[in-house]
Structures are given as structure tokens and as C-alpha cells.
């Protein structure tokens, strides 16, 4: 008689992947290819499933994916995934895709869908392992800043299987761009990088999560503090891989710096109201 090895209950946690729509990802209408959107939905579903079960997963099927509105060139696209049902080896993950404009921060839902993931554990006890019980999700505390995940693939790594420093910086600056553009409601560009420190290498197949938050605001500039985490897929062990500080500048149609004072005051007022609401 076999003994089922079951991990204790696990809460469903939302996982967020953020990207930007570039011309190479779009069709002749200037909108994101449906297949490209589906690929990112599947990727974030995989990350959410792996974080829940800490075993290898594959996608068994997806359903109820209806595209309501397109994502266009220049839009920020956000994919949020959360486990909604767990079986012995199967996990159902709900994924929502939203798009937002950089200027004005207008946001709309593009699609949502259900992804059915199947665990394929290995090792001598693989046949006896089952997924943890899915516990009710608690209301998360609101956190300032941007958090976005991805996975390191072989084409992002060097000959010894570690993520290129340039790829890590690119991911960090993308998070800084999203944070600064959301804060200002303007188009922003990278003006300078004060310092980037690498603490540990990131291996192929690890999850990377970038955190970015506004540290200081000037007339047209924003200093964005970023932190890059690496996370082992199967153990969940997390380490700070890199930290950096990037200076972003809001620009107008003529590519010259423009004031963000009004937006900064509005953001400060909004933050104050949210703080009182959670007090």
C-alpha cells in the first residue's frame, strides 16, 4: 500500500508578469498577436502553479479565453495569475490580461482564461506526492511600487548557465519604467543609472522578480530604487540577486523634459488617502 505524501495547505497567491508591447510583437493592425498574449498567459500560469506546488508542471489545457479588447504598440500589459482549484496532481489557474496606456494611465481588461496545469514530480517518491490543499486567499496588504516576475531562459544566459548582467539590468529598468510611468502618467526615459550591484548569480530556470519604487521626485525626474530577486522553482528559496537605482525623466512629444509636479501632488494625495483607509 502506498502512502500519499502531501504538503500542508497553501494559500493562493497572485503572481504578476508585466511586459511592454513592441512593434515586433504585433500584427499589421498594430495590436499584440493573440498567440503572443496566450504565451505570456501560459508563462505566468506556470510560475503561479510552480510557486503553489513546488513541483514541475506542464500545461494540460486552457479554456474560456475570450479577447475583449486589444493591446496596442506601446501599451504596458499586465498578466495576473492565481490558483483557484487544486486536485491531487492538477491545478486550475485563472489568468487575467490587462493593458494600460503609458500616457494618462488608462487601463482596460483584454482577456482572461483558465489554465489547467498538471504536476509531474520526479524522484523516488514521485508517485506518492500530491499537491497541497488550496486555502482561502487572504486580502493582501496594498504595497507601493511595482512587482513583476519572469523566468530565465537559456538565450538569456552565458556559457556557464547564468543570466547575463545586461539581461538582469534590462529587466530592472523595465520595472523602473513601469513604476515611473505609472507614477507620473507621462512617457518616461532612462536618464542615468547611479549604481547597480550584483550580489549573486541567477541560474537558468530560476524565477526572477523585480521590485521598483519611487525614492525621490524632482521637477521632471524620478529616482527609482529597484531590487532583483532570484527564486528557486522547486525549493522556493529566494535571494537578492541585484540592486540598482535609476533616474527616469518625463518627456513630452518633443522629447524634452516636462513637469510632473501636478501628478506628483495627486499621487501623494492618493497615497495619503490609502494610508488613512488602511489605518
PDB file of N, CA and C in Angstrom, residues 93-130:
ATOM      1  N   UNK A  93      -5.587  27.395 -12.782  1.00  0.00           N
ATOM      2  CA  UNK A  93      -5.086  28.755 -12.567  1.00  0.00           C
ATOM      3  C   UNK A  93      -5.883  29.716 -13.438  1.00  0.00           C
ATOM      4  N   UNK A  94      -6.389  30.772 -12.822  1.00  0.00           N
ATOM      5  CA  UNK A  94      -7.106  31.803 -13.570  1.00  0.00           C
ATOM      6  C   UNK A  94      -6.135  32.937 -13.891  1.00  0.00           C
ATOM      7  N   UNK A  95      -6.130  33.355 -15.150  1.00  0.00           N
ATOM      8  CA  UNK A  95      -5.204  34.398 -15.600  1.00  0.00           C
ATOM      9  C   UNK A  95      -5.992  35.538 -16.230  1.00  0.00           C
ATOM     10  N   UNK A  96      -5.649  36.753 -15.861  1.00  0.00           N
ATOM     11  CA  UNK A  96      -6.257  37.938 -16.461  1.00  0.00           C
ATOM     12  C   UNK A  96      -5.178  38.780 -17.121  1.00  0.00           C
ATOM     13  N   UNK A  97      -5.480  39.288 -18.312  1.00  0.00           N
ATOM     14  CA  UNK A  97      -4.567  40.166 -19.040  1.00  0.00           C
ATOM     15  C   UNK A  97      -5.200  41.542 -19.163  1.00  0.00           C
ATOM     16  N   UNK A  98      -4.462  42.569 -18.729  1.00  0.00           N
ATOM     17  CA  UNK A  98      -4.916  43.949 -18.846  1.00  0.00           C
ATOM     18  C   UNK A  98      -3.869  44.764 -19.591  1.00  0.00           C
ATOM     19  N   UNK A  99      -4.316  45.810 -20.265  1.00  0.00           N
ATOM     20  CA  UNK A  99      -3.406  46.720 -20.960  1.00  0.00           C
ATOM     21  C   UNK A  99      -3.642  48.127 -20.445  1.00  0.00           C
ATOM     22  N   UNK A 100      -2.589  48.916 -20.443  1.00  0.00           N
ATOM     23  CA  UNK A 100      -2.729  50.301 -19.997  1.00  0.00           C
ATOM     24  C   UNK A 100      -1.848  51.209 -20.845  1.00  0.00           C
ATOM     25  N   UNK A 101      -2.309  52.426 -21.054  1.00  0.00           N
ATOM     26  CA  UNK A 101      -1.518  53.395 -21.797  1.00  0.00           C
ATOM     27  C   UNK A 101      -0.449  53.972 -20.882  1.00  0.00           C
ATOM     28  N   UNK A 102       0.683  54.309 -21.462  1.00  0.00           N
ATOM     29  CA  UNK A 102       1.747  54.941 -20.681  1.00  0.00           C
ATOM     30  C   UNK A 102       1.337  56.357 -20.310  1.00  0.00           C
ATOM     31  N   UNK A 103       0.841  57.116 -21.280  1.00  0.00           N
ATOM     32  CA  UNK A 103       0.419  58.491 -21.027  1.00  0.00           C
ATOM     33  C   UNK A 103      -1.033  58.479 -20.554  1.00  0.00           C
ATOM     34  N   UNK A 104      -1.255  58.988 -19.366  1.00  0.00           N
ATOM     35  CA  UNK A 104      -2.603  59.046 -18.816  1.00  0.00           C
ATOM     36  C   UNK A 104      -3.002  57.846 -17.992  1.00  0.00           C
ATOM     37  N   UNK A 105      -2.283  56.736 -18.158  1.00  0.00           N
ATOM     38  CA  UNK A 105      -2.542  55.534 -17.358  1.00  0.00           C
ATOM     39  C   UNK A 105      -3.991  55.067 -17.484  1.00  0.00           C
ATOM     40  N   UNK A 106      -4.487  54.974 -18.728  1.00  0.00           N
ATOM     41  CA  UNK A 106      -5.826  54.429 -18.964  1.00  0.00           C
ATOM     42  C   UNK A 106      -5.703  52.908 -19.093  1.00  0.00           C
ATOM     43  N   UNK A 107      -6.511  52.196 -18.328  1.00  0.00           N
ATOM     44  CA  UNK A 107      -6.362  50.742 -18.219  1.00  0.00           C
ATOM     45  C   UNK A 107      -7.641  50.040 -18.664  1.00  0.00           C
ATOM     46  N   UNK A 108      -7.490  48.912 -19.354  1.00  0.00           N
ATOM     47  CA  UNK A 108      -8.661  48.122 -19.728  1.00  0.00           C
ATOM     48  C   UNK A 108      -8.300  46.636 -19.719  1.00  0.00           C
ATOM     49  N   UNK A 109      -9.329  45.812 -19.484  1.00  0.00           N
ATOM     50  CA  UNK A 109      -9.144  44.358 -19.498  1.00  0.00           C
ATOM     51  C   UNK A 109      -9.146  43.871 -20.939  1.00  0.00           C
ATOM     52  N   UNK A 110      -8.178  43.026 -21.278  1.00  0.00           N
ATOM     53  CA  UNK A 110      -8.091  42.459 -22.630  1.00  0.00           C
ATOM     54  C   UNK A 110      -8.734  41.083 -22.703  1.00  0.00           C
ATOM     55  N   UNK A 111      -8.384  40.222 -21.776  1.00  0.00           N
ATOM     56  CA  UNK A 111      -8.933  38.870 -21.773  1.00  0.00           C
ATOM     57  C   UNK A 111      -8.660  38.213 -20.431  1.00  0.00           C
ATOM     58  N   UNK A 112      -9.302  37.129 -20.198  1.00  0.00           N
ATOM     59  CA  UNK A 112      -8.997  36.260 -19.063  1.00  0.00           C
ATOM     60  C   UNK A 112      -9.212  34.831 -19.516  1.00  0.00           C
ATOM     61  N   UNK A 113      -8.630  33.891 -18.807  1.00  0.00           N
ATOM     62  CA  UNK A 113      -8.763  32.499 -19.198  1.00  0.00           C
ATOM     63  C   UNK A 113      -8.409  31.560 -18.068  1.00  0.00           C
ATOM     64  N   UNK A 114      -8.745  30.308 -18.264  1.00  0.00           N
ATOM     65  CA  UNK A 114      -8.481  29.258 -17.285  1.00  0.00           C
ATOM     66  C   UNK A 114      -7.421  28.320 -17.854  1.00  0.00           C
ATOM     67  N   UNK A 115      -6.385  28.070 -17.071  1.00  0.00           N
ATOM     68  CA  UNK A 115      -5.316  27.158 -17.474  1.00  0.00           C
ATOM     69  C   UNK A 115      -5.283  25.980 -16.504  1.00  0.00           C
ATOM     70  N   UNK A 116      -5.329  24.781 -17.069  1.00  0.00           N
ATOM     71  CA  UNK A 116      -5.273  23.564 -16.262  1.00  0.00           C
ATOM     72  C   UNK A 116      -3.846  23.024 -16.315  1.00  0.00           C
ATOM     73  N   UNK A 117      -3.190  23.028 -15.169  1.00  0.00           N
ATOM     74  CA  UNK A 117      -1.802  22.606 -15.063  1.00  0.00           C
ATOM     75  C   UNK A 117      -1.739  21.247 -14.364  1.00  0.00           C
ATOM     76  N   UNK A 118      -0.803  20.413 -14.784  1.00  0.00           N
ATOM     77  CA  UNK A 118      -0.635  19.082 -14.191  1.00  0.00           C
ATOM     78  C   UNK A 118       0.777  18.949 -13.641  1.00  0.00           C
ATOM     79  N   UNK A 119       0.868  18.511 -12.395  1.00  0.00           N
ATOM     80  CA  UNK A 119       2.166  18.320 -11.750  1.00  0.00           C
ATOM     81  C   UNK A 119       2.811  17.034 -12.245  1.00  0.00           C
ATOM     82  N   UNK A 120       4.106  17.096 -12.526  1.00  0.00           N
ATOM     83  CA  UNK A 120       4.858  15.899 -12.943  1.00  0.00           C
ATOM     84  C   UNK A 120       6.106  15.775 -12.061  1.00  0.00           C
ATOM     85  N   UNK A 121       5.914  15.472 -10.772  1.00  0.00           N
ATOM     86  CA  UNK A 121       7.065  15.368  -9.870  1.00  0.00           C
ATOM     87  C   UNK A 121       7.979  14.218 -10.263  1.00  0.00           C
ATOM     88  N   UNK A 122       9.265  14.367  -9.927  1.00  0.00           N
ATOM     89  CA  UNK A 122      10.202  13.272 -10.179  1.00  0.00           C
ATOM     90  C   UNK A 122      10.863  12.869  -8.865  1.00  0.00           C
ATOM     91  N   UNK A 123      11.706  11.872  -8.911  1.00  0.00           N
ATOM     92  CA  UNK A 123      12.325  11.353  -7.699  1.00  0.00           C
ATOM     93  C   UNK A 123      11.690  10.045  -7.274  1.00  0.00           C
ATOM     94  N   UNK A 124      12.274   9.404  -6.266  1.00  0.00           N
ATOM     95  CA  UNK A 124      11.809   8.067  -5.882  1.00  0.00           C
ATOM     96  C   UNK A 124      10.427   8.075  -5.236  1.00  0.00           C
ATOM     97  N   UNK A 125      10.000   9.217  -4.661  1.00  0.00           N
ATOM     98  CA  UNK A 125       8.668   9.295  -4.054  1.00  0.00           C
ATOM     99  C   UNK A 125       7.669  10.022  -4.948  1.00  0.00           C
ATOM    100  N   UNK A 126       8.000  10.182  -6.222  1.00  0.00           N
ATOM    101  CA  UNK A 126       7.171  10.991  -7.120  1.00  0.00           C
ATOM    102  C   UNK A 126       5.730  10.501  -7.195  1.00  0.00           C
ATOM    103  N   UNK A 127       5.529   9.186  -7.229  1.00  0.00           N
ATOM    104  CA  UNK A 127       4.176   8.639  -7.391  1.00  0.00           C
ATOM    105  C   UNK A 127       3.312   8.882  -6.162  1.00  0.00           C
ATOM    106  N   UNK A 128       3.930   9.172  -5.027  1.00  0.00           N
ATOM    107  CA  UNK A 128       3.175   9.330  -3.787  1.00  0.00           C
ATOM    108  C   UNK A 128       2.920  10.793  -3.417  1.00  0.00           C
ATOM    109  N   UNK A 129       3.429  11.705  -4.213  1.00  0.00           N
ATOM    110  CA  UNK A 129       3.306  13.126  -3.888  1.00  0.00           C
ATOM    111  C   UNK A 129       2.008  13.690  -4.455  1.00  0.00           C
ATOM    112  N   UNK A 130       1.315  14.494  -3.655  1.00  0.00           N
ATOM    113  CA  UNK A 130       0.130  15.208  -4.138  1.00  0.00           C
ATOM    114  C   UNK A 130       0.260  16.680  -3.767  1.00  0.00           C
TER     115      UNK A 130
END
